[in-house]
Amino acid sequence: MPTIDVIIELSHDACLAHYEGRAGVVHTRSLDGRSVAFPAEALRRVVTRDGVHGVFRLTVSPEGRFEGIRRLSSDRARS
C-alpha cells in the first residue's frame, strides 16, 4: 500500500474543532511538499492532550483513499 509522510501541527483547540465535526478534513503538506488532505476522524487515533504534533505516515489505497495513520516521531523528537 502506498504511504505518504506528513507533518501535522495542530493545537488542542484545532483538534477539538475537528473532533466536534466543525472541520471534516485535515489539510497538511507531505515531507516532499505535496498538499495532502485526509479525514479529520483519523486524528482520534493520534491526538494527545496537547493536540497533534509530529511526523506521521498515512497509508492510502491504490486509488488514493485514506486507510490509516501512524506516528513516526513527535515534534519534540525532531528538535
PDB file of C-alpha atoms in Angstrom:
ATOM      1  CA  MET A   1       0.000   0.000   0.000  1.00  0.00           C
ATOM      2  CA  PRO A   2       1.249   3.489  -0.784  1.00  0.00           C
ATOM      3  CA  THR A   3       2.272   5.753   2.079  1.00  0.00           C
ATOM      4  CA  ILE A   4       2.727   9.497   2.499  1.00  0.00           C
ATOM      5  CA  ASP A   5       4.751  11.034   5.338  1.00  0.00           C
ATOM      6  CA  VAL A   6       3.305  14.309   6.630  1.00  0.00           C
ATOM      7  CA  ILE A   7       3.988  16.857   9.340  1.00  0.00           C
ATOM      8  CA  ILE A   8       0.970  17.696  11.488  1.00  0.00           C
ATOM      9  CA  GLU A   9       0.999  20.580  13.960  1.00  0.00           C
ATOM     10  CA  LEU A  10      -2.460  21.113  15.465  1.00  0.00           C
ATOM     11  CA  SER A  11      -3.244  22.685  18.818  1.00  0.00           C
ATOM     12  CA  HIS A  12      -5.699  21.130  21.232  1.00  0.00           C
ATOM     13  CA  ASP A  13      -8.317  23.709  20.160  1.00  0.00           C
ATOM     14  CA  ALA A  14      -7.825  22.907  16.467  1.00  0.00           C
ATOM     15  CA  CYS A  15      -8.190  19.192  17.219  1.00  0.00           C
ATOM     16  CA  LEU A  16     -11.358  19.927  19.155  1.00  0.00           C
ATOM     17  CA  ALA A  17     -12.849  21.628  16.086  1.00  0.00           C
ATOM     18  CA  HIS A  18     -12.089  18.511  14.062  1.00  0.00           C
ATOM     19  CA  TYR A  19     -13.413  16.217  16.784  1.00  0.00           C
ATOM     20  CA  GLU A  20     -16.680  18.163  17.109  1.00  0.00           C
ATOM     21  CA  GLY A  21     -17.231  17.971  13.373  1.00  0.00           C
ATOM     22  CA  ARG A  22     -16.735  21.669  12.660  1.00  0.00           C
ATOM     23  CA  ALA A  23     -13.862  20.672  10.385  1.00  0.00           C
ATOM     24  CA  GLY A  24     -14.177  17.427   8.444  1.00  0.00           C
ATOM     25  CA  VAL A  25     -10.866  17.397   6.599  1.00  0.00           C
ATOM     26  CA  VAL A  26      -7.263  17.963   7.693  1.00  0.00           C
ATOM     27  CA  HIS A  27      -5.049  19.806   5.177  1.00  0.00           C
ATOM     28  CA  THR A  28      -1.282  19.495   5.528  1.00  0.00           C
ATOM     29  CA  ARG A  29       1.899  19.018   3.498  1.00  0.00           C
ATOM     30  CA  SER A  30       3.915  15.896   2.891  1.00  0.00           C
ATOM     31  CA  LEU A  31       7.632  15.862   3.623  1.00  0.00           C
ATOM     32  CA  ASP A  32       8.238  16.139  -0.130  1.00  0.00           C
ATOM     33  CA  GLY A  33       5.982  19.216  -0.456  1.00  0.00           C
ATOM     34  CA  ARG A  34       2.722  17.727  -1.765  1.00  0.00           C
ATOM     35  CA  SER A  35      -0.596  19.059  -0.495  1.00  0.00           C
ATOM     36  CA  VAL A  36      -2.419  16.306   1.416  1.00  0.00           C
ATOM     37  CA  ALA A  37      -5.993  16.122   2.721  1.00  0.00           C
ATOM     38  CA  PHE A  38      -7.437  13.316   4.849  1.00  0.00           C
ATOM     39  CA  PRO A  39     -10.479  12.760   7.078  1.00  0.00           C
ATOM     40  CA  ALA A  40     -10.302  14.595  10.408  1.00  0.00           C
ATOM     41  CA  GLU A  41     -11.744  11.488  12.057  1.00  0.00           C
ATOM     42  CA  ALA A  42      -8.263   9.931  11.703  1.00  0.00           C
ATOM     43  CA  LEU A  43      -6.894  12.346  14.323  1.00  0.00           C
ATOM     44  CA  ARG A  44      -8.767  10.472  17.048  1.00  0.00           C
ATOM     45  CA  ARG A  45      -6.138   7.743  16.758  1.00  0.00           C
ATOM     46  CA  VAL A  46      -3.183  10.057  17.405  1.00  0.00           C
ATOM     47  CA  VAL A  47      -4.417  13.067  19.407  1.00  0.00           C
ATOM     48  CA  THR A  48      -2.931  13.829  22.825  1.00  0.00           C
ATOM     49  CA  ARG A  49      -3.991  16.417  25.392  1.00  0.00           C
ATOM     50  CA  ASP A  50      -1.631  18.876  23.667  1.00  0.00           C
ATOM     51  CA  GLY A  51      -3.095  18.271  20.200  1.00  0.00           C
ATOM     52  CA  VAL A  52      -1.356  16.521  17.330  1.00  0.00           C
ATOM     53  CA  HIS A  53       2.303  17.315  16.732  1.00  0.00           C
ATOM     54  CA  GLY A  54       4.879  15.394  14.758  1.00  0.00           C
ATOM     55  CA  VAL A  55       5.586  13.358  11.663  1.00  0.00           C
ATOM     56  CA  PHE A  56       3.001  10.762  10.661  1.00  0.00           C
ATOM     57  CA  ARG A  57       2.775   8.108   7.976  1.00  0.00           C
ATOM     58  CA  LEU A  58      -0.542   7.955   6.154  1.00  0.00           C
ATOM     59  CA  THR A  59      -1.445   4.726   4.419  1.00  0.00           C
ATOM     60  CA  VAL A  60      -3.624   5.097   1.350  1.00  0.00           C
ATOM     61  CA  SER A  61      -5.315   2.710  -1.049  1.00  0.00           C
ATOM     62  CA  PRO A  62      -4.022   2.412  -4.614  1.00  0.00           C
ATOM     63  CA  GLU A  63      -6.887   4.763  -5.524  1.00  0.00           C
ATOM     64  CA  GLY A  64      -5.574   7.387  -3.062  1.00  0.00           C
ATOM     65  CA  ARG A  65      -8.195   6.952  -0.314  1.00  0.00           C
ATOM     66  CA  PHE A  66      -7.072   7.262   3.320  1.00  0.00           C
ATOM     67  CA  GLU A  67      -6.705   3.944   5.155  1.00  0.00           C
ATOM     68  CA  GLY A  68      -4.565   4.565   8.248  1.00  0.00           C
ATOM     69  CA  ILE A  69      -2.245   6.824  10.230  1.00  0.00           C
ATOM     70  CA  ARG A  70       0.805   6.044  12.346  1.00  0.00           C
ATOM     71  CA  ARG A  71       3.096   8.343  14.332  1.00  0.00           C
ATOM     72  CA  LEU A  72       6.720   8.280  13.173  1.00  0.00           C
ATOM     73  CA  SER A  73       8.096  10.912  15.551  1.00  0.00           C
ATOM     74  CA  SER A  74       6.907  13.658  17.836  1.00  0.00           C
ATOM     75  CA  ASP A  75       7.822  17.305  17.405  1.00  0.00           C
ATOM     76  CA  ARG A  76      10.000  17.034  20.492  1.00  0.00           C
ATOM     77  CA  ALA A  77      11.973  14.205  18.907  1.00  0.00           C
ATOM     78  CA  ARG A  78      12.710  16.369  15.853  1.00  0.00           C
ATOM     79  CA  SER A  79      14.043  19.333  17.848  1.00  0.00           C
TER      80      SER A  79
END
